Amino acid sequence: MEFKFLLPSKVVMEPGLRERTGEHLRALGLSRILIVTDPGVKAAGLLDSVYASLDKAGIAFEEVADIKANPRSEDINQTAQQYRGQGIDGLLAVGGGSAMDAAKAISVLLTHDGRIEDYEGSFTLTRAIPPIVAIPTTAGTGSEVTCFSVITDTARHFKMSVHDHRVGPVLALLDSHITDTLPASIAAATGMDALTHAIEAYTCRVSNPISDGLALHAIRLISQHLKPAVQEPENREAREQMLVASLIAGMAFGNADVGSVHCISEAIGGMYDTPHGVGNAIFLPFVFGHNRDADIVRHAQVAYALGIDPGLSPVDAAEAAVSHLFQMSKELGIPRFADVRGVREEDFPTLAENAKQNFSDASNAKTMSVQAYHDIITAAYHFVA
């Protein structure tokens, strides 16, 4: 057996941690940072205590607050050009996966010439980048501890990945109160995103013993806490546990990989600008069902972690898990694929081709053809709950 496990990030979780952001950044030796966030986070006032802490610590900052739900390469390139040579010595990403992906990509271009498209793929960086500190505001992506940046190549309408250990945040600050005001619909989609990360990390072909343990624990946490986190917004324990589960799932897939759920979700995100968590939630049951006979034991272990009767045989448990995942999506209000804005059947061949080209296609539990992707996309489109 051979495997590697890397966690470049220090993780700190405390109630009200945002109020001490400046202390943590000063301890890293940072003096002039770029805050990367999105309009929703800024409008919700989640940055107010961060600003105060930076001022108190004497840390100067610039801010990019217009990050879109699926960050675009043209915006990344323009922002990086604006801040090159401005003395930025670190980045602070505050938001969901989009803000963190954008911060990682911008950081690359602060020390590398060219466009972010030039660094697509694995280990394409040639030098160090300014350190990134991440404060997640959703319980879903786990991007605060991963070494990936996913950016929409606007010319190709394709989600590209930059993979390098240097883009992993050096510090993840988890404020256990930050998701208190997260809308239920976002809590649902991001929670299903975290579940997808955990399930694909465990069932993919490149899992390892450490990622396996993290993935199964994340699945158990999500199974217990996602529904109350969505349906009982005042349930602080459930929201805190989802933040932990998302983090752990990020550690798992960041050291294994994901699979065909992400390949499809990123294809539709690149074409229709669909939120990533929504895409994953829609396709998770379909891909899980398609994959399960490739490794029935692992898919059964996922089922047991989801709370399926441990007395069932592996075959029956894995089958029951498919229905369970469909039911979860329905109860959480995840939309049908046919209801996603802009979806057209004539796009399905292109979506299938783009899914097959995805970085993670080779890691899926079962070898996928373009036709298999097309069949799953079509089945999801015509599915009636």
CSV table of N, CA and C in Angstrom, one decimal, residues 5-7 11 138-148 174 190-204 207-208 210-223 241-258 262 280:
chain,number,residue,atom,x,y,z
A,5,PHE,N,-0.7,11.9,2.3
A,5,PHE,CA,-1.7,12.8,2.9
A,5,PHE,C,-1.1,14.1,3.3
A,6,LEU,N,-1.7,15.2,2.8
A,6,LEU,CA,-1.2,16.5,3.1
A,6,LEU,C,-2.3,17.4,3.6
A,7,LEU,N,-2.0,18.1,4.6
A,7,LEU,CA,-2.9,19.2,5.1
A,7,LEU,C,-2.1,20.4,5.4
A,11,VAL,N,-6.0,24.8,11.4
A,11,VAL,CA,-7.5,25.0,11.5
A,11,VAL,C,-7.7,25.5,13.0
A,138,THR,N,-20.2,29.2,4.6
A,138,THR,CA,-21.2,28.1,4.4
A,138,THR,C,-20.6,26.8,4.8
A,139,ALA,N,-21.4,25.8,5.1
A,139,ALA,CA,-21.0,24.5,5.5
A,139,ALA,C,-21.1,23.6,4.3
A,140,GLY,N,-20.2,23.7,3.3
A,140,GLY,CA,-20.3,22.9,2.1
A,140,GLY,C,-19.1,22.5,1.4
A,141,THR,N,-18.3,23.5,1.0
A,141,THR,CA,-17.2,23.3,0.0
A,141,THR,C,-16.0,22.6,0.6
A,142,GLY,N,-15.6,22.9,1.9
A,142,GLY,CA,-14.4,22.5,2.4
A,142,GLY,C,-13.2,23.1,1.8
A,143,SER,N,-13.4,24.1,1.0
A,143,SER,CA,-12.3,24.7,0.2
A,143,SER,C,-11.2,25.4,1.1
A,144,GLU,N,-11.6,25.6,2.4
A,144,GLU,CA,-10.6,26.2,3.3
A,144,GLU,C,-9.5,25.3,3.6
A,145,VAL,N,-9.6,24.0,3.2
A,145,VAL,CA,-8.5,23.1,3.5
A,145,VAL,C,-8.1,22.3,2.3
A,146,THR,N,-8.4,22.7,1.1
A,146,THR,CA,-8.1,22.0,-0.1
A,146,THR,C,-7.1,22.8,-1.0
A,147,CYS,N,-6.4,22.0,-1.9
A,147,CYS,CA,-5.4,22.6,-2.7
A,147,CYS,C,-5.9,22.7,-4.2
A,148,PHE,N,-7.1,23.0,-4.3
A,148,PHE,CA,-7.7,23.2,-5.7
A,148,PHE,C,-8.3,24.6,-5.8
A,174,LEU,N,-12.6,29.0,11.5
A,174,LEU,CA,-14.0,28.6,11.5
A,174,LEU,C,-14.7,29.3,12.7
A,190,THR,N,-25.5,23.6,0.1
A,190,THR,CA,-24.1,23.5,0.5
A,190,THR,C,-23.9,22.2,1.4
A,191,GLY,N,-24.9,21.8,2.2
A,191,GLY,CA,-24.8,20.6,2.9
A,191,GLY,C,-24.8,19.4,2.1
A,192,MET,N,-25.6,19.4,1.0
A,192,MET,CA,-25.5,18.3,0.1
A,192,MET,C,-24.2,18.3,-0.7
A,193,ASP,N,-23.6,19.4,-0.9
A,193,ASP,CA,-22.3,19.5,-1.5
A,193,ASP,C,-21.3,18.8,-0.6
A,194,ALA,N,-21.3,19.1,0.7
A,194,ALA,CA,-20.4,18.4,1.6
A,194,ALA,C,-20.6,16.9,1.6
A,195,LEU,N,-21.8,16.5,1.6
A,195,LEU,CA,-22.1,15.1,1.5
A,195,LEU,C,-21.5,14.4,0.3
A,196,THR,N,-21.7,15.1,-0.9
A,196,THR,CA,-21.1,14.6,-2.1
A,196,THR,C,-19.6,14.5,-2.0
A,197,HIS,N,-18.9,15.5,-1.4
A,197,HIS,CA,-17.5,15.4,-1.2
A,197,HIS,C,-17.1,14.2,-0.4
A,198,ALA,N,-17.8,13.9,0.7
A,198,ALA,CA,-17.5,12.8,1.5
A,198,ALA,C,-17.8,11.5,0.8
A,199,ILE,N,-18.9,11.3,0.2
A,199,ILE,CA,-19.2,10.1,-0.5
A,199,ILE,C,-18.3,9.8,-1.7
A,200,GLU,N,-18.0,10.8,-2.5
A,200,GLU,CA,-17.1,10.6,-3.6
A,200,GLU,C,-15.6,10.3,-3.1
A,201,ALA,N,-15.2,11.0,-2.0
A,201,ALA,CA,-13.9,10.8,-1.5
A,201,ALA,C,-13.7,9.3,-1.1
A,202,TYR,N,-14.8,8.7,-0.5
A,202,TYR,CA,-14.8,7.4,0.0
A,202,TYR,C,-14.9,6.3,-1.2
A,203,THR,N,-15.7,6.6,-2.2
A,203,THR,CA,-15.9,5.6,-3.2
A,203,THR,C,-15.0,5.8,-4.4
A,204,CYS,N,-14.2,6.9,-4.5
A,204,CYS,CA,-13.4,7.1,-5.7
A,204,CYS,C,-12.2,6.1,-5.7
A,207,SER,N,-8.9,6.8,-3.1
A,207,SER,CA,-9.0,7.0,-1.7
A,207,SER,C,-7.8,6.4,-0.9
A,208,ASN,N,-7.6,6.7,0.3
A,208,ASN,CA,-6.6,6.1,1.1
A,208,ASN,C,-7.1,6.0,2.6
A,210,ILE,N,-6.6,7.2,5.5
A,210,ILE,CA,-6.9,8.4,6.2
A,210,ILE,C,-8.1,9.1,5.7
A,211,SER,N,-8.1,9.3,4.4
A,211,SER,CA,-9.3,10.0,3.7
A,211,SER,C,-10.6,9.1,4.0
A,212,ASP,N,-10.4,7.8,4.0
A,212,ASP,CA,-11.6,6.9,4.3
A,212,ASP,C,-12.2,7.2,5.6
A,213,GLY,N,-11.4,7.3,6.6
A,213,GLY,CA,-11.9,7.6,8.0
A,213,GLY,C,-12.6,8.9,8.1
A,214,LEU,N,-11.9,9.9,7.5
A,214,LEU,CA,-12.5,11.3,7.5
A,214,LEU,C,-13.9,11.3,6.7
A,215,ALA,N,-13.9,10.6,5.6
A,215,ALA,CA,-15.1,10.7,4.7
A,215,ALA,C,-16.3,10.0,5.5
A,216,LEU,N,-16.1,8.8,6.0
A,216,LEU,CA,-17.2,8.2,6.7
A,216,LEU,C,-17.7,9.0,7.9
A,217,HIS,N,-16.7,9.6,8.6
A,217,HIS,CA,-17.2,10.4,9.8
A,217,HIS,C,-18.0,11.6,9.3
A,218,ALA,N,-17.6,12.2,8.2
A,218,ALA,CA,-18.3,13.3,7.7
A,218,ALA,C,-19.7,12.9,7.2
A,219,ILE,N,-19.8,11.7,6.6
A,219,ILE,CA,-21.1,11.2,6.2
A,219,ILE,C,-22.0,11.1,7.4
A,220,ARG,N,-21.5,10.5,8.5
A,220,ARG,CA,-22.3,10.3,9.7
A,220,ARG,C,-22.8,11.6,10.3
A,221,LEU,N,-21.9,12.6,10.3
A,221,LEU,CA,-22.2,13.9,10.9
A,221,LEU,C,-23.3,14.5,10.0
A,222,ILE,N,-23.2,14.5,8.7
A,222,ILE,CA,-24.1,15.1,7.8
A,222,ILE,C,-25.5,14.4,7.9
A,223,SER,N,-25.5,13.1,8.0
A,223,SER,CA,-26.7,12.4,8.1
A,223,SER,C,-27.5,12.8,9.3
A,241,GLN,N,-22.1,21.6,13.7
A,241,GLN,CA,-21.6,20.3,13.3
A,241,GLN,C,-21.5,20.2,11.8
A,242,MET,N,-22.4,20.9,11.1
A,242,MET,CA,-22.3,20.9,9.6
A,242,MET,C,-21.0,21.6,9.1
A,243,LEU,N,-20.6,22.7,9.9
A,243,LEU,CA,-19.4,23.4,9.5
A,243,LEU,C,-18.2,22.4,9.7
A,244,VAL,N,-18.2,21.6,10.8
A,244,VAL,CA,-17.2,20.7,11.1
A,244,VAL,C,-17.2,19.6,10.0
A,245,ALA,N,-18.4,19.1,9.7
A,245,ALA,CA,-18.5,18.0,8.7
A,245,ALA,C,-18.0,18.5,7.3
A,246,SER,N,-18.3,19.7,6.9
A,246,SER,CA,-17.8,20.2,5.7
A,246,SER,C,-16.3,20.3,5.7
A,247,LEU,N,-15.7,20.8,6.7
A,247,LEU,CA,-14.2,20.8,6.9
A,247,LEU,C,-13.6,19.4,6.7
A,248,ILE,N,-14.2,18.4,7.4
A,248,ILE,CA,-13.6,17.1,7.4
A,248,ILE,C,-13.8,16.5,6.0
A,249,ALA,N,-14.9,16.7,5.4
A,249,ALA,CA,-15.1,16.2,4.0
A,249,ALA,C,-14.1,16.9,3.1
A,250,GLY,N,-13.8,18.1,3.3
A,250,GLY,CA,-12.7,18.8,2.5
A,250,GLY,C,-11.4,18.2,2.6
A,251,MET,N,-11.0,17.8,3.9
A,251,MET,CA,-9.8,17.1,4.1
A,251,MET,C,-9.7,15.8,3.4
A,252,ALA,N,-10.9,15.1,3.4
A,252,ALA,CA,-11.0,13.8,2.7
A,252,ALA,C,-10.8,13.9,1.2
A,253,PHE,N,-11.6,14.7,0.6
A,253,PHE,CA,-11.5,14.7,-0.9
A,253,PHE,C,-10.3,15.4,-1.4
A,254,GLY,N,-9.8,16.3,-0.5
A,254,GLY,CA,-8.6,17.0,-0.9
A,254,GLY,C,-7.3,16.1,-1.0
A,255,ASN,N,-7.4,15.0,-0.3
A,255,ASN,CA,-6.4,14.0,-0.3
A,255,ASN,C,-6.7,12.7,-1.0
A,256,ALA,N,-7.9,12.7,-1.6
A,256,ALA,CA,-8.3,11.6,-2.4
A,256,ALA,C,-8.7,12.2,-3.8
A,257,ASP,N,-10.0,12.3,-4.0
A,257,ASP,CA,-10.5,13.0,-5.2
A,257,ASP,C,-12.0,12.9,-5.1
A,258,VAL,N,-12.7,13.5,-6.1
A,258,VAL,CA,-14.2,13.3,-6.2
A,258,VAL,C,-14.4,12.4,-7.4
A,262,HIS,N,-19.2,15.4,-9.5
A,262,HIS,CA,-18.6,16.7,-9.7
A,262,HIS,C,-18.3,17.0,-11.2
A,280,ASN,N,-24.4,19.4,-7.5
A,280,ASN,CA,-24.0,18.1,-6.8
A,280,ASN,C,-25.2,17.4,-6.2
